[in-house]
PDB file of C-alpha atoms in Angstrom:
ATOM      1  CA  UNK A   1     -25.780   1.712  16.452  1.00  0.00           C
ATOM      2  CA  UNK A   2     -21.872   1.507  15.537  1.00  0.00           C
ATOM      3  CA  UNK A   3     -21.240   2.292  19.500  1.00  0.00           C
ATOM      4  CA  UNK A   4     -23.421  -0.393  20.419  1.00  0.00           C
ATOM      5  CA  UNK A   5     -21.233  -2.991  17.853  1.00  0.00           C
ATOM      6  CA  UNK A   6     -18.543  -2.352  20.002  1.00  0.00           C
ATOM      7  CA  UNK A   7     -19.400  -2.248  22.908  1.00  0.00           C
ATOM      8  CA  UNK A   8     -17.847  -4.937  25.278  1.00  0.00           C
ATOM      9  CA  UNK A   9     -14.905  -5.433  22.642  1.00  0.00           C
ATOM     10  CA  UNK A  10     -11.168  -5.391  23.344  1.00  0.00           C
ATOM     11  CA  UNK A  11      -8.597  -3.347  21.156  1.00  0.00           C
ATOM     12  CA  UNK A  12      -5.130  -3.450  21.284  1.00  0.00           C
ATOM     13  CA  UNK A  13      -3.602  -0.120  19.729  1.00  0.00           C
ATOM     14  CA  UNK A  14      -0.014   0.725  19.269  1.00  0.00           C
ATOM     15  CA  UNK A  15       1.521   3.638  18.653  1.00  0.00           C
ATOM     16  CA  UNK A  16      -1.495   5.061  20.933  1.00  0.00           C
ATOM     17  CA  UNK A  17       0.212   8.265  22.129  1.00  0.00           C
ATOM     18  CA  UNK A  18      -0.157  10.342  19.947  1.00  0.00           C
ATOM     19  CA  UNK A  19      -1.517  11.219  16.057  1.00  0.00           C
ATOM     20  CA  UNK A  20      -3.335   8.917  14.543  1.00  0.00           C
ATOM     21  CA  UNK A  21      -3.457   5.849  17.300  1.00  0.00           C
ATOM     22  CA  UNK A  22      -4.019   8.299  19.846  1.00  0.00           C
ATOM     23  CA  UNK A  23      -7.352   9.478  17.740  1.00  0.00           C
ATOM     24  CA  UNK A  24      -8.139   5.838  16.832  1.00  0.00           C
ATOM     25  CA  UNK A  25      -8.221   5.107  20.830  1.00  0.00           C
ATOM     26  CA  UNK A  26     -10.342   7.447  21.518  1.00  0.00           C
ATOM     27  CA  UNK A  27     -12.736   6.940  18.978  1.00  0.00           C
ATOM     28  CA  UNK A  28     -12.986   3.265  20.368  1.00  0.00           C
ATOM     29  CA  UNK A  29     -13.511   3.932  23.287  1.00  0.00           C
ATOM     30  CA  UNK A  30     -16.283   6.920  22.518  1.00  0.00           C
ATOM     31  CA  UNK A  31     -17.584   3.955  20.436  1.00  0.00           C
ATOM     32  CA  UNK A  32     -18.329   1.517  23.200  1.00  0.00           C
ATOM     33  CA  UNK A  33     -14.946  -0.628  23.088  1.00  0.00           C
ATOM     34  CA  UNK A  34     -12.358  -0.671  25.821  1.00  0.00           C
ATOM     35  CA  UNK A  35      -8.797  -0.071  24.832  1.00  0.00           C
ATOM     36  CA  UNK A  36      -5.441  -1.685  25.512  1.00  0.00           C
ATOM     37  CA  UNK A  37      -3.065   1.553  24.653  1.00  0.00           C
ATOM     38  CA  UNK A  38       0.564   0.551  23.687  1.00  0.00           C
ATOM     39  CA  UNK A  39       3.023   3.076  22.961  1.00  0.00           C
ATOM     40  CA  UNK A  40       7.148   3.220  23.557  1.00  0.00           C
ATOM     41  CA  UNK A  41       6.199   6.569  25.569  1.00  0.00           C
ATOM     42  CA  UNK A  42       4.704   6.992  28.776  1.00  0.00           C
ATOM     43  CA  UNK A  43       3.999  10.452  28.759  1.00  0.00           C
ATOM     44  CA  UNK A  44       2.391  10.039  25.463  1.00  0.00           C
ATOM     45  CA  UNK A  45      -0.233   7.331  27.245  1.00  0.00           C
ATOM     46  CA  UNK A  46      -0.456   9.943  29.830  1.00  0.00           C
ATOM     47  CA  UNK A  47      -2.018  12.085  27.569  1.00  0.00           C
ATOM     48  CA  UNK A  48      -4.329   9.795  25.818  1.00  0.00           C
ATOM     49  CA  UNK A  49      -6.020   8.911  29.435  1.00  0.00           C
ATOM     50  CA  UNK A  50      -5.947  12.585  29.830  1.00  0.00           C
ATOM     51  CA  UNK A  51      -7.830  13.074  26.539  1.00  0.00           C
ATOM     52  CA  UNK A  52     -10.420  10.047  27.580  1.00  0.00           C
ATOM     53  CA  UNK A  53     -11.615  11.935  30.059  1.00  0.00           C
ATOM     54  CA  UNK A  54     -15.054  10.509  31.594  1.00  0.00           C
ATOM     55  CA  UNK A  55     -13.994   7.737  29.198  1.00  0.00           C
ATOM     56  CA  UNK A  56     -11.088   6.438  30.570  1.00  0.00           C
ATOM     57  CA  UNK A  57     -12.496   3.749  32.842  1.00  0.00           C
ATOM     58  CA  UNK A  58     -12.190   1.541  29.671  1.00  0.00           C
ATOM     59  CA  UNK A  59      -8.589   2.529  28.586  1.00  0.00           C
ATOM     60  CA  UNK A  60      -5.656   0.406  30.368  1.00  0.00           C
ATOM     61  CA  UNK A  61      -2.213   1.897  29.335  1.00  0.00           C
ATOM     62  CA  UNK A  62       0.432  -0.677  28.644  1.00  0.00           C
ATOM     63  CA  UNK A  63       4.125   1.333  27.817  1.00  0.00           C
ATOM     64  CA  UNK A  64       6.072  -1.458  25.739  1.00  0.00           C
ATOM     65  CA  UNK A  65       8.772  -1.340  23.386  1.00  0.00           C
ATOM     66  CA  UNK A  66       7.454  -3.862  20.380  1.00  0.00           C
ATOM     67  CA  UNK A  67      10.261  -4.760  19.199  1.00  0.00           C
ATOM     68  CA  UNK A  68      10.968  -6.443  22.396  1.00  0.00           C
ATOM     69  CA  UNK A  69       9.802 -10.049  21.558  1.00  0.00           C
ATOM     70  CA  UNK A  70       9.258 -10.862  25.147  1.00  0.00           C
ATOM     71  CA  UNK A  71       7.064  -8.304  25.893  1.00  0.00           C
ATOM     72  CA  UNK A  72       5.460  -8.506  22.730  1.00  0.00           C
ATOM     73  CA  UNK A  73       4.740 -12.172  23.145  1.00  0.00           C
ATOM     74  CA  UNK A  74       3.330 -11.503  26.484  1.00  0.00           C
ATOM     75  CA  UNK A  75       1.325  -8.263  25.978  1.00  0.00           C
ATOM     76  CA  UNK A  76      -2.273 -10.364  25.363  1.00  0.00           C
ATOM     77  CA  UNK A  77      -2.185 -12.183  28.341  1.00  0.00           C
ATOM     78  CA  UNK A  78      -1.213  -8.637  30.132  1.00  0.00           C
ATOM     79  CA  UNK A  79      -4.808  -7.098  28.099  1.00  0.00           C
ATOM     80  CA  UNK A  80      -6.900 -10.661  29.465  1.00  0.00           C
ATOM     81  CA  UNK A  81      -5.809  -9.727  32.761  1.00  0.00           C
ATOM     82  CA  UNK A  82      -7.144  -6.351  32.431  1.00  0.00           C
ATOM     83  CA  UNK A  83      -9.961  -6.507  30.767  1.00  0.00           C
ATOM     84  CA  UNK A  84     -10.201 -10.702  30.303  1.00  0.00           C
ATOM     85  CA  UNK A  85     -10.847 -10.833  26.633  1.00  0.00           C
ATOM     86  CA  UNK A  86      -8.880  -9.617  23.052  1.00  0.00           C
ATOM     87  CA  UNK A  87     -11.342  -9.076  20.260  1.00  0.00           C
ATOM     88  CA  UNK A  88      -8.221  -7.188  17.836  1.00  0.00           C
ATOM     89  CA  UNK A  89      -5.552  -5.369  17.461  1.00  0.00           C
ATOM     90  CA  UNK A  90      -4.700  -1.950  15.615  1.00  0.00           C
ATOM     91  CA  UNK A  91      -1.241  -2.297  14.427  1.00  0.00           C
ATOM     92  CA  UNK A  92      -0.411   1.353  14.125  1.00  0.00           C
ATOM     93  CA  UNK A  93       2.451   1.939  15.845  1.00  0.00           C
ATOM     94  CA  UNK A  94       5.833   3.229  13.082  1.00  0.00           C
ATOM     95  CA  UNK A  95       8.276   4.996  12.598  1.00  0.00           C
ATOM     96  CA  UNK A  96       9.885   6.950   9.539  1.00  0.00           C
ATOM     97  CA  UNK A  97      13.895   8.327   8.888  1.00  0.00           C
ATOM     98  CA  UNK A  98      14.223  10.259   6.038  1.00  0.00           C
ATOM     99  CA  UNK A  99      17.332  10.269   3.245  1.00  0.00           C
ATOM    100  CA  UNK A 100      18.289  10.046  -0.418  1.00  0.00           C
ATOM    101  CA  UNK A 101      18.413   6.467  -1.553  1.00  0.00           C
ATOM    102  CA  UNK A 102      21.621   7.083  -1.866  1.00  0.00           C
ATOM    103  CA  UNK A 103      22.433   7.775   1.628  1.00  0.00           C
ATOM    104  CA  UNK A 104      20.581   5.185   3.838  1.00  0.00           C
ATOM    105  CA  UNK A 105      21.827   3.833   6.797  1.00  0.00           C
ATOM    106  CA  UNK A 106      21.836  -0.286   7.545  1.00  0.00           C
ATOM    107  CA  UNK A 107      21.032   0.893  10.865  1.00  0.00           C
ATOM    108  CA  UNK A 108      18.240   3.240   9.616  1.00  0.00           C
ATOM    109  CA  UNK A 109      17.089   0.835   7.582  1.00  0.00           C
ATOM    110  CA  UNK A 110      17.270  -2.157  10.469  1.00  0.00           C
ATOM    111  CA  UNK A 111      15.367   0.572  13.117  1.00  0.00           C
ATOM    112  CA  UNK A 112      12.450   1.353  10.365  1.00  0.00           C
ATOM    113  CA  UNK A 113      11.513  -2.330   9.524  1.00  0.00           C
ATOM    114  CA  UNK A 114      11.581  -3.448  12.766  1.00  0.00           C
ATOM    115  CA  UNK A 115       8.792  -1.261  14.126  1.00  0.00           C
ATOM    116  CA  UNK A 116       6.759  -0.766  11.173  1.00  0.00           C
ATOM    117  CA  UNK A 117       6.598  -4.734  10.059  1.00  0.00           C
ATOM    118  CA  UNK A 118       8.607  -7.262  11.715  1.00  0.00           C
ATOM    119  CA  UNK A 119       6.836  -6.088  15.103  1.00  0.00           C
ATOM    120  CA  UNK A 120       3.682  -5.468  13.385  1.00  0.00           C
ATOM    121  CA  UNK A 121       3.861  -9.099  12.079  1.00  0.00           C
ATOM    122  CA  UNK A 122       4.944 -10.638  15.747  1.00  0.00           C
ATOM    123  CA  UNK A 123       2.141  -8.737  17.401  1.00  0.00           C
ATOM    124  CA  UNK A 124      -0.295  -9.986  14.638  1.00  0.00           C
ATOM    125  CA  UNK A 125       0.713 -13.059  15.699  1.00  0.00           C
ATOM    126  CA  UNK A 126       0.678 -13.009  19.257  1.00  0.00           C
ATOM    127  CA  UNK A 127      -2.899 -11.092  19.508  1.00  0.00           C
ATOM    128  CA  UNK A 128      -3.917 -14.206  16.302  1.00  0.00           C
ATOM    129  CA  UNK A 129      -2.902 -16.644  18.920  1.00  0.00           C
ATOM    130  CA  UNK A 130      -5.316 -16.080  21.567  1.00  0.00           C
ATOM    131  CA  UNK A 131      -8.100 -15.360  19.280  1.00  0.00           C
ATOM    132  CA  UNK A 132      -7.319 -18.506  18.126  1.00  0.00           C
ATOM    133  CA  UNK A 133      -7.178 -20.115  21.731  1.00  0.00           C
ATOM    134  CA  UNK A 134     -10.552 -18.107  22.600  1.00  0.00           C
ATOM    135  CA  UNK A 135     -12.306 -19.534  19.672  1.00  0.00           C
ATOM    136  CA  UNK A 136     -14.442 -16.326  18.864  1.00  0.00           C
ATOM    137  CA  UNK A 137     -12.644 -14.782  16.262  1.00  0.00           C
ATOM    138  CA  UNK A 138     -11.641 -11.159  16.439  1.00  0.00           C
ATOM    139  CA  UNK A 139     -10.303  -8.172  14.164  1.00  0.00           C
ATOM    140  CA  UNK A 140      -6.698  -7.250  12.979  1.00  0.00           C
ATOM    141  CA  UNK A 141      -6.119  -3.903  11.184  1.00  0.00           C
ATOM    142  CA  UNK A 142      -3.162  -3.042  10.024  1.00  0.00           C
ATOM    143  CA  UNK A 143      -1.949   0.822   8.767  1.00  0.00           C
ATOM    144  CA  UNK A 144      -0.444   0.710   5.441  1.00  0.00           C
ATOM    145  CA  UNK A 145       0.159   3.947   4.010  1.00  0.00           C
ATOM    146  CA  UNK A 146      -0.330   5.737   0.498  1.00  0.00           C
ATOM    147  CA  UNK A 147       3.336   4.971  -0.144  1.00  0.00           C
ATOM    148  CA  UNK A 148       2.713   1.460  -0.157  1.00  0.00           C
ATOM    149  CA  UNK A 149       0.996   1.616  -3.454  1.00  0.00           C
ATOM    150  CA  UNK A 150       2.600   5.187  -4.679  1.00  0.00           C
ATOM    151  CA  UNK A 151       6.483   4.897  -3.589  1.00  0.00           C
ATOM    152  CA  UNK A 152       7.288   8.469  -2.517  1.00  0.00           C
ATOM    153  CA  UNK A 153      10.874   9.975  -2.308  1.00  0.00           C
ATOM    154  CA  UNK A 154      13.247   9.907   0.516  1.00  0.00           C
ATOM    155  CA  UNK A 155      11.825   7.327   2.660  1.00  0.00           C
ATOM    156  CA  UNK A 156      13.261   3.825   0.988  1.00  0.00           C
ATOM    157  CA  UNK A 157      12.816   1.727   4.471  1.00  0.00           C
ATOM    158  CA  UNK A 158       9.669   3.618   5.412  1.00  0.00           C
ATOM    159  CA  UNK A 159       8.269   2.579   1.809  1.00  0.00           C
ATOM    160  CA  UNK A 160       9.765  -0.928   2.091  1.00  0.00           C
ATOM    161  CA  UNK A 161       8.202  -1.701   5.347  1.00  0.00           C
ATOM    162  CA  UNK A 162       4.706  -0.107   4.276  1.00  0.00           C
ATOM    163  CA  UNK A 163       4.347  -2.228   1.300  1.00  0.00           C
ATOM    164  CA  UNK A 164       5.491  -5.296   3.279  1.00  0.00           C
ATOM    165  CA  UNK A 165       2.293  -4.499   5.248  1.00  0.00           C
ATOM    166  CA  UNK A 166       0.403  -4.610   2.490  1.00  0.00           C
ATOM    167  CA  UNK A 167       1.509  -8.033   1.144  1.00  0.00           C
ATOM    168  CA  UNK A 168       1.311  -9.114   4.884  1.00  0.00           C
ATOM    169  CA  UNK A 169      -2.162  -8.307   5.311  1.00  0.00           C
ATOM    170  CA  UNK A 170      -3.721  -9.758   2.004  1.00  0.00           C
ATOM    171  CA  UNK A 171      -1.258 -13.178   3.138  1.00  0.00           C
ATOM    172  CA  UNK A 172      -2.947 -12.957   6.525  1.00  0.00           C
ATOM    173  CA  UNK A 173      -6.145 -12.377   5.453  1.00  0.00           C
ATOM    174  CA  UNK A 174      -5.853 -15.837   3.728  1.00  0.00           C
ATOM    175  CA  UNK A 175      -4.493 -17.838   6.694  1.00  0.00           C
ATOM    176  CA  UNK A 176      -6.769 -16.529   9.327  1.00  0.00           C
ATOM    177  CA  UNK A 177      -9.951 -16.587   7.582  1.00  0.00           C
ATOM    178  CA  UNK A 178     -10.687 -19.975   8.080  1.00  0.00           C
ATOM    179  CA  UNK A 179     -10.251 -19.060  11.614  1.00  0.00           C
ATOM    180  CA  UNK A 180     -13.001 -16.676  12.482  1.00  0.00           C
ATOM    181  CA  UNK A 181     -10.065 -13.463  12.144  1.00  0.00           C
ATOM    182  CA  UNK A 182     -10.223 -10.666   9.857  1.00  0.00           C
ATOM    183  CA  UNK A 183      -7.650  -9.176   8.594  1.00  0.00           C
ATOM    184  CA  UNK A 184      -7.382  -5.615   6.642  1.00  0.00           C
ATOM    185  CA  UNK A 185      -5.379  -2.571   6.143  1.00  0.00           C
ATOM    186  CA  UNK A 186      -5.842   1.116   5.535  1.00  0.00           C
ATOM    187  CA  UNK A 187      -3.753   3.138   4.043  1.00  0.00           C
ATOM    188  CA  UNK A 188      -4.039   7.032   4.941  1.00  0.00           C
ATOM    189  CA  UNK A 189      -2.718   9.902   2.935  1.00  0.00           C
ATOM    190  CA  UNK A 190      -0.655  12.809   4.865  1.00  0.00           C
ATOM    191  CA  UNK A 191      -2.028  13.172   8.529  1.00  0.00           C
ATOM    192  CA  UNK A 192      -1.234  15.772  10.633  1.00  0.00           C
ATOM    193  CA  UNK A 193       1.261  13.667  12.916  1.00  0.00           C
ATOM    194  CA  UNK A 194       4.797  13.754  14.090  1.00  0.00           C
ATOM    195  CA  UNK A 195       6.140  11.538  10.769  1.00  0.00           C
ATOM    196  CA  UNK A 196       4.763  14.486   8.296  1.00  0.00           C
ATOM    197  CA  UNK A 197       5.953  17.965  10.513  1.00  0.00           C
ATOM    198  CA  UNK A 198       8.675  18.096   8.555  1.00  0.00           C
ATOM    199  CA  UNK A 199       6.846  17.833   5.029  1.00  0.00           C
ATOM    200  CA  UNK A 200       4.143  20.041   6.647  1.00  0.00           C
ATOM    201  CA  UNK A 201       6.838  22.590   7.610  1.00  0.00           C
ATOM    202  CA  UNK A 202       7.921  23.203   4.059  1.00  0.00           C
ATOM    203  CA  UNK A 203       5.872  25.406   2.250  1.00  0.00           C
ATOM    204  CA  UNK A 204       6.571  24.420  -0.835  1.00  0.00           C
ATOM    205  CA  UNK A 205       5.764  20.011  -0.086  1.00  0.00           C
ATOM    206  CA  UNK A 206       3.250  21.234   1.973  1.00  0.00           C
ATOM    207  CA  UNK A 207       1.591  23.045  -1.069  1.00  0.00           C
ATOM    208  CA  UNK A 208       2.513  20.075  -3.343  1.00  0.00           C
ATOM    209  CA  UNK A 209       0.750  17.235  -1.138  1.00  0.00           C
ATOM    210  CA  UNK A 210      -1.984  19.596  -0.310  1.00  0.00           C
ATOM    211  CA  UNK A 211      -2.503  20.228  -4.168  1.00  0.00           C
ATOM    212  CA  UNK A 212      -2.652  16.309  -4.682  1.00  0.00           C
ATOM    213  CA  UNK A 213      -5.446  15.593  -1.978  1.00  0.00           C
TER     214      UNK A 213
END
């Protein structure tokens, strides 16, 4: 039943190379949807067709830096010509640089908030536009994170930008109702993914965070 909800539907996922987009592609796409995968990496899209298997004759790969506003701006007319629809977007795609308060960087804290909101806000809008233009509606998931509601330690601009999500996604929510688009977040606790090897890799956080769960 859910595969047959999605079937015919158009996803945009970033950060779709690996972790937790990579396994939110696939699941689409084992669900009946057809998937426009974004990611910064090549290789890393490599290995998500690789992964879809049998599967990948509804996977298009799309490598695109999003904080490029060009590109950005441009990527759901690139997905129409693929697959000539955009039912949503899975804004998934972040980053995370860890430090004492103390000791973060403007450029850290410039690189962090551009991927993980102000890109995450102009994609939003770009994919918003043409479901806007295509007068069907469509879905728009953002990934928050546990630190958006608990803070954490060592991660001020990775915190910052997470919680911006948060307030992002209840403000669109709002806007875009009225416009057939719905708008939600989810915020996951540690994953095994790049952004938590080097929590995972200390026995003693690992046993902490493990302990909490």
């Amino acid at each position: 039943t859910e595969a047959m909800r999605l079937a015919g539907k158009v996803v945009v996922v970033t950060g779709a190379g690996s972790g937790l987009g990579q396994a939110l592609a696939l699941e689409l796409l084992r669900r009946g949807a057809r998937v426009a995968a974004v990611d910064l990496r090549s290789e890393g899209l490599q290995e998500t067709m690789a992964k879809a298997g049998s599967l990948g004759e509804g996977l298009s790969l799309h490598p695109l830096d999003i904080t490029d506003k060009e590109k950005v701006a441009a990527l759901p007319e690139e997905v129409e010509r693929v697959h000539g629809q955009v039912d949503g977007l899975i804004n998934n795609a972040g980053i995370i640089r860890r430090a004492d308060a103390l000791d973060v960087t403007r450029e850290d804290w410039n690189d962090v908030l551009d991927v993980n909101l102000k890109a995450a806000f102009f994609l939003a809008q770009a994919v918003a536009r043409r479901l806007v233009e295509q007068r069907h509606g469509g879905k728009i998931v953002n990934v928050a994170s546990m630190l958006s509601f608990q803070g954490g330690v060592r991660v001020a601009s990775y915190t910052a930008s997470k919680s911006g999500i948060l307030g992002l996604t209840r403000l669109l929510a709002n806007e875009w109702a009225a416009r057939g688009i719905n708008v939600n977040a989810i915020a996951p606790g540690y994953m095994a993914t790049d952004n938590t090897a080097p929590l995972r890799a200390d026995p003693k956080r690992a046993s902490e965070i493990l302990a909490r769960i």
